[in-house]
JSON list of C-alpha atoms in Angstrom, two decimals:
[
{"chain": "A", "resi": 17, "resn": "PRO", "atom": "CA", "xyz": [-156.71, 17.71, 6.84]},
{"chain": "A", "resi": 18, "resn": "ARG", "atom": "CA", "xyz": [-158.95, 18.75, 3.94]},
{"chain": "A", "resi": 19, "resn": "GLY", "atom": "CA", "xyz": [-155.90, 19.98, 2.07]},
{"chain": "A", "resi": 20, "resn": "ALA", "atom": "CA", "xyz": [-154.15, 16.66, 2.63]},
{"chain": "A", "resi": 21, "resn": "TYR", "atom": "CA", "xyz": [-157.20, 14.82, 1.36]},
{"chain": "A", "resi": 22, "resn": "GLU", "atom": "CA", "xyz": [-157.36, 17.01, -1.74]},
{"chain": "A", "resi": 23, "resn": "GLY", "atom": "CA", "xyz": [-153.71, 16.11, -2.26]},
{"chain": "A", "resi": 24, "resn": "GLU", "atom": "CA", "xyz": [-154.67, 12.43, -2.23]},
{"chain": "A", "resi": 25, "resn": "VAL", "atom": "CA", "xyz": [-157.35, 13.13, -4.84]},
{"chain": "A", "resi": 26, "resn": "SER", "atom": "CA", "xyz": [-154.83, 14.98, -7.02]},
{"chain": "A", "resi": 27, "resn": "TYR", "atom": "CA", "xyz": [-152.32, 12.13, -6.68]},
{"chain": "A", "resi": 28, "resn": "THR", "atom": "CA", "xyz": [-155.01, 9.60, -7.63]},
{"chain": "A", "resi": 29, "resn": "ASP", "atom": "CA", "xyz": [-155.90, 11.66, -10.70]},
{"chain": "A", "resi": 30, "resn": "HIS", "atom": "CA", "xyz": [-152.25, 11.64, -11.76]},
{"chain": "A", "resi": 31, "resn": "ALA", "atom": "CA", "xyz": [-151.94, 7.90, -11.12]},
{"chain": "A", "resi": 32, "resn": "ILE", "atom": "CA", "xyz": [-154.99, 7.12, -13.24]},
{"chain": "A", "resi": 33, "resn": "GLY", "atom": "CA", "xyz": [-153.48, 9.05, -16.13]},
{"chain": "A", "resi": 34, "resn": "THR", "atom": "CA", "xyz": [-150.23, 7.14, -15.73]},
{"chain": "A", "resi": 35, "resn": "LEU", "atom": "CA", "xyz": [-152.13, 3.84, -15.69]},
{"chain": "A", "resi": 36, "resn": "LEU", "atom": "CA", "xyz": [-154.11, 4.62, -18.86]},
{"chain": "A", "resi": 37, "resn": "ASP", "atom": "CA", "xyz": [-151.06, 5.90, -20.70]},
{"chain": "A", "resi": 38, "resn": "GLY", "atom": "CA", "xyz": [-149.11, 2.79, -19.72]},
{"chain": "A", "resi": 39, "resn": "ILE", "atom": "CA", "xyz": [-151.45, 0.14, -21.14]},
{"chain": "A", "resi": 40, "resn": "PRO", "atom": "CA", "xyz": [-149.35, -1.41, -23.90]},
{"chain": "A", "resi": 41, "resn": "GLY", "atom": "CA", "xyz": [-150.65, -1.37, -27.45]},
{"chain": "A", "resi": 42, "resn": "VAL", "atom": "CA", "xyz": [-153.94, 0.42, -26.67]},
{"chain": "A", "resi": 43, "resn": "SER", "atom": "CA", "xyz": [-154.69, 4.11, -26.92]},
{"chain": "A", "resi": 44, "resn": "ALA", "atom": "CA", "xyz": [-156.56, 5.50, -23.92]},
{"chain": "A", "resi": 45, "resn": "ALA", "atom": "CA", "xyz": [-159.06, 6.97, -26.40]},
{"chain": "A", "resi": 46, "resn": "ARG", "atom": "CA", "xyz": [-160.12, 3.43, -27.38]},
{"chain": "A", "resi": 47, "resn": "LEU", "atom": "CA", "xyz": [-160.82, 2.28, -23.82]},
{"chain": "A", "resi": 48, "resn": "LEU", "atom": "CA", "xyz": [-164.05, 2.30, -21.86]},
{"chain": "A", "resi": 49, "resn": "THR", "atom": "CA", "xyz": [-162.83, 3.75, -18.58]},
{"chain": "A", "resi": 50, "resn": "VAL", "atom": "CA", "xyz": [-164.80, 3.75, -15.32]},
{"chain": "A", "resi": 51, "resn": "PHE", "atom": "CA", "xyz": [-163.74, 5.54, -12.15]},
{"chain": "A", "resi": 52, "resn": "THR", "atom": "CA", "xyz": [-165.79, 5.27, -8.97]},
{"chain": "A", "resi": 53, "resn": "ALA", "atom": "CA", "xyz": [-165.48, 4.62, -5.23]},
{"chain": "A", "resi": 54, "resn": "ASP", "atom": "CA", "xyz": [-167.10, 2.38, -2.64]},
{"chain": "A", "resi": 55, "resn": "HIS", "atom": "CA", "xyz": [-167.65, 5.11, -0.04]},
{"chain": "A", "resi": 56, "resn": "GLY", "atom": "CA", "xyz": [-166.93, 8.71, 0.87]},
{"chain": "A", "resi": 57, "resn": "GLU", "atom": "CA", "xyz": [-164.98, 10.12, 3.79]},
{"chain": "A", "resi": 58, "resn": "ALA", "atom": "CA", "xyz": [-166.20, 12.03, 6.83]},
{"chain": "A", "resi": 59, "resn": "PHE", "atom": "CA", "xyz": [-164.82, 15.46, 7.72]},
{"chain": "A", "resi": 60, "resn": "GLY", "atom": "CA", "xyz": [-167.04, 16.29, 10.65]},
{"chain": "A", "resi": 61, "resn": "GLU", "atom": "CA", "xyz": [-170.38, 15.19, 9.19]},
{"chain": "A", "resi": 62, "resn": "ASP", "atom": "CA", "xyz": [-172.44, 13.44, 11.87]},
{"chain": "A", "resi": 63, "resn": "GLY", "atom": "CA", "xyz": [-169.59, 14.05, 14.31]},
{"chain": "A", "resi": 64, "resn": "TYR", "atom": "CA", "xyz": [-167.14, 11.70, 12.55]},
{"chain": "A", "resi": 65, "resn": "TYR", "atom": "CA", "xyz": [-163.71, 12.68, 11.27]},
{"chain": "A", "resi": 66, "resn": "PHE", "atom": "CA", "xyz": [-161.42, 10.79, 8.85]},
{"chain": "A", "resi": 67, "resn": "ALA", "atom": "CA", "xyz": [-163.90, 7.92, 8.95]},
{"chain": "A", "resi": 68, "resn": "HIS", "atom": "CA", "xyz": [-166.15, 5.83, 6.80]},
{"chain": "A", "resi": 69, "resn": "GLY", "atom": "CA", "xyz": [-168.42, 2.90, 7.42]},
{"chain": "A", "resi": 70, "resn": "HIS", "atom": "CA", "xyz": [-170.07, 4.50, 10.45]},
{"chain": "A", "resi": 71, "resn": "SER", "atom": "CA", "xyz": [-173.14, 5.92, 8.79]},
{"chain": "A", "resi": 72, "resn": "LEU", "atom": "CA", "xyz": [-175.06, 6.16, 5.55]},
{"chain": "A", "resi": 73, "resn": "GLY", "atom": "CA", "xyz": [-175.00, 9.94, 5.46]},
{"chain": "A", "resi": 74, "resn": "LEU", "atom": "CA", "xyz": [-174.76, 11.59, 2.07]},
{"chain": "A", "resi": 75, "resn": "ASP", "atom": "CA", "xyz": [-171.07, 12.28, 2.71]},
{"chain": "A", "resi": 76, "resn": "GLN", "atom": "CA", "xyz": [-170.65, 8.49, 2.66]},
{"chain": "A", "resi": 77, "resn": "VAL", "atom": "CA", "xyz": [-172.96, 7.40, -0.15]},
{"chain": "A", "resi": 78, "resn": "ARG", "atom": "CA", "xyz": [-172.41, 10.22, -2.67]},
{"chain": "A", "resi": 79, "resn": "VAL", "atom": "CA", "xyz": [-169.32, 9.10, -4.54]},
{"chain": "A", "resi": 80, "resn": "PRO", "atom": "CA", "xyz": [-167.81, 9.95, -7.93]},
{"chain": "A", "resi": 81, "resn": "MET", "atom": "CA", "xyz": [-168.80, 7.80, -10.88]},
{"chain": "A", "resi": 82, "resn": "LEU", "atom": "CA", "xyz": [-167.09, 8.84, -14.10]},
{"chain": "A", "resi": 83, "resn": "TRP", "atom": "CA", "xyz": [-167.40, 7.03, -17.43]},
{"chain": "A", "resi": 84, "resn": "ARG", "atom": "CA", "xyz": [-165.39, 7.65, -20.57]},
{"chain": "A", "resi": 85, "resn": "ALA", "atom": "CA", "xyz": [-166.59, 5.81, -23.65]},
{"chain": "A", "resi": 86, "resn": "PRO", "atom": "CA", "xyz": [-164.22, 4.92, -26.49]},
{"chain": "A", "resi": 87, "resn": "ASP", "atom": "CA", "xyz": [-163.92, 8.00, -28.71]},
{"chain": "A", "resi": 88, "resn": "PRO", "atom": "CA", "xyz": [-166.52, 9.90, -26.64]},
{"chain": "A", "resi": 89, "resn": "ALA", "atom": "CA", "xyz": [-168.88, 12.29, -28.39]},
{"chain": "A", "resi": 90, "resn": "GLY", "atom": "CA", "xyz": [-168.64, 14.86, -25.59]},
{"chain": "A", "resi": 91, "resn": "PRO", "atom": "CA", "xyz": [-169.19, 15.31, -21.86]},
{"chain": "A", "resi": 92, "resn": "ALA", "atom": "CA", "xyz": [-172.58, 14.81, -20.24]},
{"chain": "A", "resi": 93, "resn": "VAL", "atom": "CA", "xyz": [-173.90, 14.69, -16.68]},
{"chain": "A", "resi": 94, "resn": "GLU", "atom": "CA", "xyz": [-176.53, 12.23, -15.46]},
{"chain": "A", "resi": 95, "resn": "SER", "atom": "CA", "xyz": [-178.43, 13.98, -12.67]},
{"chain": "A", "resi": 96, "resn": "ALA", "atom": "CA", "xyz": [-180.69, 11.05, -11.70]},
{"chain": "A", "resi": 97, "resn": "PRO", "atom": "CA", "xyz": [-179.49, 8.93, -8.75]},
{"chain": "A", "resi": 98, "resn": "VAL", "atom": "CA", "xyz": [-177.56, 5.82, -9.75]},
{"chain": "A", "resi": 99, "resn": "SER", "atom": "CA", "xyz": [-175.93, 2.98, -7.83]},
{"chain": "A", "resi": 100, "resn": "LEU", "atom": "CA", "xyz": [-172.73, 0.95, -7.81]},
{"chain": "A", "resi": 101, "resn": "VAL", "atom": "CA", "xyz": [-174.89, -2.08, -8.68]},
{"chain": "A", "resi": 102, "resn": "ASP", "atom": "CA", "xyz": [-175.26, -0.43, -12.10]},
{"chain": "A", "resi": 103, "resn": "VAL", "atom": "CA", "xyz": [-171.57, -0.75, -12.98]},
{"chain": "A", "resi": 104, "resn": "ALA", "atom": "CA", "xyz": [-171.62, -4.43, -13.97]},
{"chain": "A", "resi": 105, "resn": "PRO", "atom": "CA", "xyz": [-174.81, -4.21, -16.10]},
{"chain": "A", "resi": 106, "resn": "THR", "atom": "CA", "xyz": [-173.38, -1.17, -17.90]},
{"chain": "A", "resi": 107, "resn": "LEU", "atom": "CA", "xyz": [-170.13, -2.95, -18.72]},
{"chain": "A", "resi": 108, "resn": "ILE", "atom": "CA", "xyz": [-172.04, -6.01, -19.93]},
{"chain": "A", "resi": 109, "resn": "HIS", "atom": "CA", "xyz": [-174.30, -3.85, -22.10]},
{"chain": "A", "resi": 110, "resn": "VAL", "atom": "CA", "xyz": [-171.34, -1.99, -23.62]},
{"chain": "A", "resi": 111, "resn": "ALA", "atom": "CA", "xyz": [-169.77, -5.35, -24.46]},
{"chain": "A", "resi": 112, "resn": "GLY", "atom": "CA", "xyz": [-172.88, -6.21, -26.47]},
{"chain": "A", "resi": 113, "resn": "LEU", "atom": "CA", "xyz": [-174.03, -8.98, -24.16]},
{"chain": "A", "resi": 114, "resn": "PRO", "atom": "CA", "xyz": [-177.45, -9.47, -22.54]},
{"chain": "A", "resi": 115, "resn": "VAL", "atom": "CA", "xyz": [-177.70, -8.33, -18.93]},
{"chain": "A", "resi": 116, "resn": "PRO", "atom": "CA", "xyz": [-178.77, -11.24, -16.66]},
{"chain": "A", "resi": 117, "resn": "PRO", "atom": "CA", "xyz": [-182.38, -10.73, -15.58]},
{"chain": "A", "resi": 118, "resn": "ASP", "atom": "CA", "xyz": [-181.56, -11.31, -11.91]},
{"chain": "A", "resi": 119, "resn": "PHE", "atom": "CA", "xyz": [-179.18, -8.33, -11.76]},
{"chain": "A", "resi": 120, "resn": "ARG", "atom": "CA", "xyz": [-180.47, -5.56, -9.49]},
{"chain": "A", "resi": 121, "resn": "GLY", "atom": "CA", "xyz": [-178.69, -2.86, -11.46]},
{"chain": "A", "resi": 122, "resn": "ARG", "atom": "CA", "xyz": [-179.44, -1.42, -14.87]},
{"chain": "A", "resi": 123, "resn": "PRO", "atom": "CA", "xyz": [-177.25, -0.15, -17.74]},
{"chain": "A", "resi": 124, "resn": "LEU", "atom": "CA", "xyz": [-176.45, 3.53, -17.32]},
{"chain": "A", "resi": 125, "resn": "PRO", "atom": "CA", "xyz": [-176.30, 6.16, -20.05]},
{"chain": "A", "resi": 126, "resn": "VAL", "atom": "CA", "xyz": [-172.68, 6.70, -21.13]},
{"chain": "A", "resi": 127, "resn": "ALA", "atom": "CA", "xyz": [-171.84, 9.67, -23.33]},
{"chain": "A", "resi": 128, "resn": "GLY", "atom": "CA", "xyz": [-171.22, 8.47, -26.86]},
{"chain": "A", "resi": 129, "resn": "LEU", "atom": "CA", "xyz": [-173.05, 5.16, -26.43]},
{"chain": "A", "resi": 130, "resn": "PRO", "atom": "CA", "xyz": [-176.70, 4.30, -27.21]},
{"chain": "A", "resi": 131, "resn": "ARG", "atom": "CA", "xyz": [-179.13, 4.60, -24.30]},
{"chain": "A", "resi": 132, "resn": "THR", "atom": "CA", "xyz": [-181.12, 1.60, -23.12]},
{"chain": "A", "resi": 133, "resn": "PRO", "atom": "CA", "xyz": [-184.81, 1.89, -22.25]},
{"chain": "A", "resi": 134, "resn": "SER", "atom": "CA", "xyz": [-185.42, 2.41, -18.52]},
{"chain": "A", "resi": 135, "resn": "PRO", "atom": "CA", "xyz": [-187.90, 0.07, -16.79]},
{"chain": "A", "resi": 136, "resn": "ALA", "atom": "CA", "xyz": [-191.25, 1.56, -15.94]},
{"chain": "A", "resi": 137, "resn": "GLY", "atom": "CA", "xyz": [-191.90, 2.75, -12.40]},
{"chain": "A", "resi": 138, "resn": "GLU", "atom": "CA", "xyz": [-189.91, 4.81, -9.96]},
{"chain": "A", "resi": 139, "resn": "ARG", "atom": "CA", "xyz": [-186.69, 3.17, -8.92]},
{"chain": "A", "resi": 140, "resn": "ALA", "atom": "CA", "xyz": [-185.56, 2.62, -5.33]},
{"chain": "A", "resi": 141, "resn": "ILE", "atom": "CA", "xyz": [-181.82, 2.65, -4.54]},
{"chain": "A", "resi": 142, "resn": "PHE", "atom": "CA", "xyz": [-180.75, 1.16, -1.21]},
{"chain": "A", "resi": 143, "resn": "ALA", "atom": "CA", "xyz": [-177.72, 1.45, 1.03]},
{"chain": "A", "resi": 144, "resn": "GLU", "atom": "CA", "xyz": [-177.23, -0.93, 3.92]},
{"chain": "A", "resi": 145, "resn": "HIS", "atom": "CA", "xyz": [-175.04, -0.81, 7.03]},
{"chain": "A", "resi": 146, "resn": "GLU", "atom": "CA", "xyz": [-174.97, -3.20, 9.97]},
{"chain": "A", "resi": 147, "resn": "ARG", "atom": "CA", "xyz": [-176.72, -0.60, 12.12]},
{"chain": "A", "resi": 148, "resn": "ARG", "atom": "CA", "xyz": [-178.30, 1.78, 9.58]},
{"chain": "A", "resi": 149, "resn": "ALA", "atom": "CA", "xyz": [-180.22, 1.76, 6.30]},
{"chain": "A", "resi": 150, "resn": "ALA", "atom": "CA", "xyz": [-181.12, 4.28, 3.60]},
{"chain": "A", "resi": 151, "resn": "VAL", "atom": "CA", "xyz": [-183.21, 4.49, 0.45]},
{"chain": "A", "resi": 152, "resn": "ILE", "atom": "CA", "xyz": [-183.40, 6.96, -2.42]},
{"chain": "A", "resi": 153, "resn": "VAL", "atom": "CA", "xyz": [-186.53, 7.20, -4.56]},
{"chain": "A", "resi": 154, "resn": "GLY", "atom": "CA", "xyz": [-186.63, 9.91, -7.18]},
{"chain": "A", "resi": 155, "resn": "ASP", "atom": "CA", "xyz": [-184.97, 12.94, -5.64]},
{"chain": "A", "resi": 156, "resn": "THR", "atom": "CA", "xyz": [-185.74, 12.00, -2.01]},
{"chain": "A", "resi": 157, "resn": "TYR", "atom": "CA", "xyz": [-183.25, 10.45, 0.39]},
{"chain": "A", "resi": 158, "resn": "TYR", "atom": "CA", "xyz": [-184.38, 8.80, 3.62]},
{"chain": "A", "resi": 159, "resn": "ALA", "atom": "CA", "xyz": [-182.18, 7.14, 6.24]},
{"chain": "A", "resi": 160, "resn": "ARG", "atom": "CA", "xyz": [-182.60, 5.78, 9.75]},
{"chain": "A", "resi": 161, "resn": "ASP", "atom": "CA", "xyz": [-180.98, 3.52, 12.31]},
{"chain": "A", "resi": 162, "resn": "ARG", "atom": "CA", "xyz": [-182.07, -0.09, 11.98]},
{"chain": "A", "resi": 163, "resn": "SER", "atom": "CA", "xyz": [-182.42, -0.49, 15.74]},
{"chain": "A", "resi": 164, "resn": "PRO", "atom": "CA", "xyz": [-181.82, 1.67, 18.84]},
{"chain": "A", "resi": 165, "resn": "ILE", "atom": "CA", "xyz": [-178.14, 2.55, 19.33]},
{"chain": "A", "resi": 166, "resn": "ARG", "atom": "CA", "xyz": [-176.49, 3.51, 22.62]},
{"chain": "A", "resi": 167, "resn": "ASP", "atom": "CA", "xyz": [-173.94, 6.29, 22.29]},
{"chain": "A", "resi": 168, "resn": "ASP", "atom": "CA", "xyz": [-171.34, 4.26, 24.19]},
{"chain": "A", "resi": 169, "resn": "GLU", "atom": "CA", "xyz": [-171.44, 1.28, 21.81]},
{"chain": "A", "resi": 170, "resn": "VAL", "atom": "CA", "xyz": [-168.17, 0.29, 20.15]},
{"chain": "A", "resi": 171, "resn": "ASP", "atom": "CA", "xyz": [-168.12, -0.17, 16.38]},
{"chain": "A", "resi": 172, "resn": "ARG", "atom": "CA", "xyz": [-166.91, -3.72, 15.79]},
{"chain": "A", "resi": 173, "resn": "THR", "atom": "CA", "xyz": [-165.17, -2.85, 12.53]},
{"chain": "A", "resi": 174, "resn": "SER", "atom": "CA", "xyz": [-163.28, 0.34, 13.40]},
{"chain": "A", "resi": 175, "resn": "GLY", "atom": "CA", "xyz": [-163.11, 0.18, 17.19]},
{"chain": "A", "resi": 176, "resn": "GLY", "atom": "CA", "xyz": [-164.59, 3.69, 17.35]},
{"chain": "A", "resi": 177, "resn": "ARG", "atom": "CA", "xyz": [-167.83, 4.74, 18.98]},
{"chain": "A", "resi": 178, "resn": "VAL", "atom": "CA", "xyz": [-171.19, 4.40, 17.26]},
{"chain": "A", "resi": 179, "resn": "ARG", "atom": "CA", "xyz": [-173.58, 7.32, 17.64]},
{"chain": "A", "resi": 180, "resn": "ALA", "atom": "CA", "xyz": [-177.33, 7.17, 17.34]},
{"chain": "A", "resi": 181, "resn": "LEU", "atom": "CA", "xyz": [-178.42, 9.26, 14.36]},
{"chain": "A", "resi": 182, "resn": "PRO", "atom": "CA", "xyz": [-181.91, 10.70, 13.90]},
{"chain": "A", "resi": 183, "resn": "GLY", "atom": "CA", "xyz": [-184.04, 9.57, 11.02]},
{"chain": "A", "resi": 184, "resn": "ARG", "atom": "CA", "xyz": [-183.80, 12.16, 8.25]},
{"chain": "A", "resi": 185, "resn": "THR", "atom": "CA", "xyz": [-184.66, 13.04, 4.71]},
{"chain": "A", "resi": 186, "resn": "ALA", "atom": "CA", "xyz": [-183.09, 15.28, 2.06]},
{"chain": "A", "resi": 187, "resn": "ARG", "atom": "CA", "xyz": [-183.93, 16.53, -1.39]},
{"chain": "A", "resi": 188, "resn": "LEU", "atom": "CA", "xyz": [-181.22, 15.60, -3.87]},
{"chain": "A", "resi": 189, "resn": "GLY", "atom": "CA", "xyz": [-180.11, 17.85, -6.69]},
{"chain": "A", "resi": 190, "resn": "PRO", "atom": "CA", "xyz": [-177.39, 17.80, -9.33]},
{"chain": "A", "resi": 191, "resn": "PRO", "atom": "CA", "xyz": [-173.77, 17.18, -8.28]},
{"chain": "A", "resi": 192, "resn": "GLY", "atom": "CA", "xyz": [-172.64, 19.99, -6.04]},
{"chain": "A", "resi": 193, "resn": "PRO", "atom": "CA", "xyz": [-172.97, 21.08, -2.41]},
{"chain": "A", "resi": 194, "resn": "MET", "atom": "CA", "xyz": [-174.32, 18.58, 0.09]},
{"chain": "A", "resi": 195, "resn": "PRO", "atom": "CA", "xyz": [-178.10, 18.86, 0.53]},
{"chain": "A", "resi": 196, "resn": "THR", "atom": "CA", "xyz": [-179.60, 19.89, 3.87]},
{"chain": "A", "resi": 197, "resn": "TYR", "atom": "CA", "xyz": [-181.16, 17.20, 6.05]},
{"chain": "A", "resi": 198, "resn": "THR", "atom": "CA", "xyz": [-184.64, 17.42, 7.50]},
{"chain": "A", "resi": 199, "resn": "ALA", "atom": "CA", "xyz": [-185.12, 15.47, 10.73]},
{"chain": "A", "resi": 200, "resn": "VAL", "atom": "CA", "xyz": [-187.89, 12.87, 10.77]},
{"chain": "A", "resi": 201, "resn": "GLY", "atom": "CA", "xyz": [-190.46, 13.20, 13.54]},
{"chain": "A", "resi": 202, "resn": "PRO", "atom": "CA", "xyz": [-191.38, 10.56, 16.13]},
{"chain": "A", "resi": 203, "resn": "ASP", "atom": "CA", "xyz": [-193.97, 9.08, 13.79]},
{"chain": "A", "resi": 204, "resn": "GLY", "atom": "CA", "xyz": [-191.25, 7.92, 11.39]},
{"chain": "A", "resi": 205, "resn": "GLY", "atom": "CA", "xyz": [-190.21, 8.79, 7.87]},
{"chain": "A", "resi": 206, "resn": "PRO", "atom": "CA", "xyz": [-192.29, 9.17, 4.72]},
{"chain": "A", "resi": 207, "resn": "ALA", "atom": "CA", "xyz": [-194.67, 6.20, 4.64]},
{"chain": "A", "resi": 208, "resn": "ALA", "atom": "CA", "xyz": [-193.88, 5.17, 1.06]},
{"chain": "A", "resi": 209, "resn": "LEU", "atom": "CA", "xyz": [-190.12, 5.27, 1.62]},
{"chain": "A", "resi": 210, "resn": "GLU", "atom": "CA", "xyz": [-190.34, 3.52, 4.98]},
{"chain": "A", "resi": 211, "resn": "SER", "atom": "CA", "xyz": [-192.42, 0.77, 3.39]},
{"chain": "A", "resi": 212, "resn": "ARG", "atom": "CA", "xyz": [-189.87, 0.17, 0.62]},
{"chain": "A", "resi": 213, "resn": "LEU", "atom": "CA", "xyz": [-186.95, 0.31, 3.04]},
{"chain": "A", "resi": 214, "resn": "SER", "atom": "CA", "xyz": [-188.59, -2.17, 5.43]},
{"chain": "A", "resi": 215, "resn": "GLU", "atom": "CA", "xyz": [-189.34, -4.57, 2.58]},
{"chain": "A", "resi": 216, "resn": "PHE", "atom": "CA", "xyz": [-185.72, -4.40, 1.42]},
{"chain": "A", "resi": 217, "resn": "LEU", "atom": "CA", "xyz": [-184.33, -5.04, 4.91]},
{"chain": "A", "resi": 218, "resn": "GLU", "atom": "CA", "xyz": [-186.65, -7.99, 5.41]},
{"chain": "A", "resi": 219, "resn": "ALA", "atom": "CA", "xyz": [-185.62, -9.48, 2.06]},
{"chain": "A", "resi": 220, "resn": "THR", "atom": "CA", "xyz": [-181.89, -9.07, 2.74]},
{"chain": "A", "resi": 221, "resn": "ARG", "atom": "CA", "xyz": [-182.28, -10.51, 6.24]},
{"chain": "A", "resi": 222, "resn": "ALA", "atom": "CA", "xyz": [-184.06, -13.57, 4.84]},
{"chain": "A", "resi": 223, "resn": "ASN", "atom": "CA", "xyz": [-181.37, -14.07, 2.17]},
{"chain": "A", "resi": 224, "resn": "ARG", "atom": "CA", "xyz": [-178.35, -13.42, 4.38]},
{"chain": "A", "resi": 225, "resn": "GLY", "atom": "CA", "xyz": [-177.52, -17.06, 5.07]},
{"chain": "A", "resi": 226, "resn": "ALA", "atom": "CA", "xyz": [-178.03, -18.14, 1.45]},
{"chain": "A", "resi": 227, "resn": "ARG", "atom": "CA", "xyz": [-175.80, -15.34, 0.19]},
{"chain": "A", "resi": 228, "resn": "HIS", "atom": "CA", "xyz": [-172.94, -16.43, 2.43]},
{"chain": "A", "resi": 229, "resn": "SER", "atom": "CA", "xyz": [-173.26, -20.04, 1.34]},
{"chain": "A", "resi": 230, "resn": "GLU", "atom": "CA", "xyz": [-172.49, -19.03, -2.27]},
{"chain": "A", "resi": 231, "resn": "LEU", "atom": "CA", "xyz": [-169.02, -17.72, -1.37]},
{"chain": "A", "resi": 232, "resn": "PRO", "atom": "CA", "xyz": [-165.97, -19.87, -2.24]},
{"chain": "A", "resi": 233, "resn": "ASP", "atom": "CA", "xyz": [-164.40, -22.01, 0.47]},
{"chain": "A", "resi": 234, "resn": "GLY", "atom": "CA", "xyz": [-162.42, -19.88, 2.89]},
{"chain": "A", "resi": 235, "resn": "ALA", "atom": "CA", "xyz": [-163.89, -16.56, 1.71]},
{"chain": "A", "resi": 236, "resn": "PRO", "atom": "CA", "xyz": [-166.36, -16.16, 4.62]},
{"chain": "A", "resi": 237, "resn": "GLU", "atom": "CA", "xyz": [-163.55, -16.57, 7.15]},
{"chain": "A", "resi": 238, "resn": "HIS", "atom": "CA", "xyz": [-161.42, -13.92, 5.42]},
{"chain": "A", "resi": 239, "resn": "LEU", "atom": "CA", "xyz": [-164.36, -11.50, 5.20]},
{"chain": "A", "resi": 240, "resn": "ARG", "atom": "CA", "xyz": [-165.27, -12.14, 8.83]},
{"chain": "A", "resi": 241, "resn": "ALA", "atom": "CA", "xyz": [-161.68, -11.38, 9.89]},
{"chain": "A", "resi": 242, "resn": "LEU", "atom": "CA", "xyz": [-161.97, -8.03, 8.10]},
{"chain": "A", "resi": 243, "resn": "GLY", "atom": "CA", "xyz": [-165.25, -7.26, 9.86]},
{"chain": "A", "resi": 244, "resn": "TYR", "atom": "CA", "xyz": [-167.52, -7.54, 6.80]},
{"chain": "A", "resi": 245, "resn": "LEU", "atom": "CA", "xyz": [-169.48, -10.56, 8.09]},
{"chain": "A", "resi": 246, "resn": "GLU", "atom": "CA", "xyz": [-170.91, -11.37, 11.47]}
]
């Protein structure tokens, strides 16, 4: 199965090259190209196989994010944690437009393009699942179930079984092997991270209804049919 998955990755790599080479009238060297993913895939992590959307383990939330600036100066690696919410602000910044102040994300450094000043203070990056939540601050990852989970519960999206997962932390490093988890004791996770995670969950819970009301007519029904909304 891992070999088959690596074959999919290789095919995707080839297809991206074909796409960039096929854009009429524009050299690939003049394009700002972004390649990323919305989630990873499980190959036995947390007891799940060929699955995603069941947990917020690092196998699910660590995804590729590759940027190629027009006429890049050379390759570079950003080792600090970043988020998919940073993609839109980065594109807006590269286009020379002001980033809306209500955006959660921030422009990322792209090799060959000027850096933007980073806001003061340590950033928190969140990941949210119907049954689980996670936060990354600095190089520390912390995740937990949002409420008690019975091992016989059925996942409403996939039809598979949902497993209770212990609260856990991990120290993140540069891209490479998956870090090792450390289980959180009965007293809960690190106080500072738990505080920020709880505040985030409370804010998203309070805004859930308002966020849905902003969707175009018919969109909530389509998203609900796909399992993305309750």
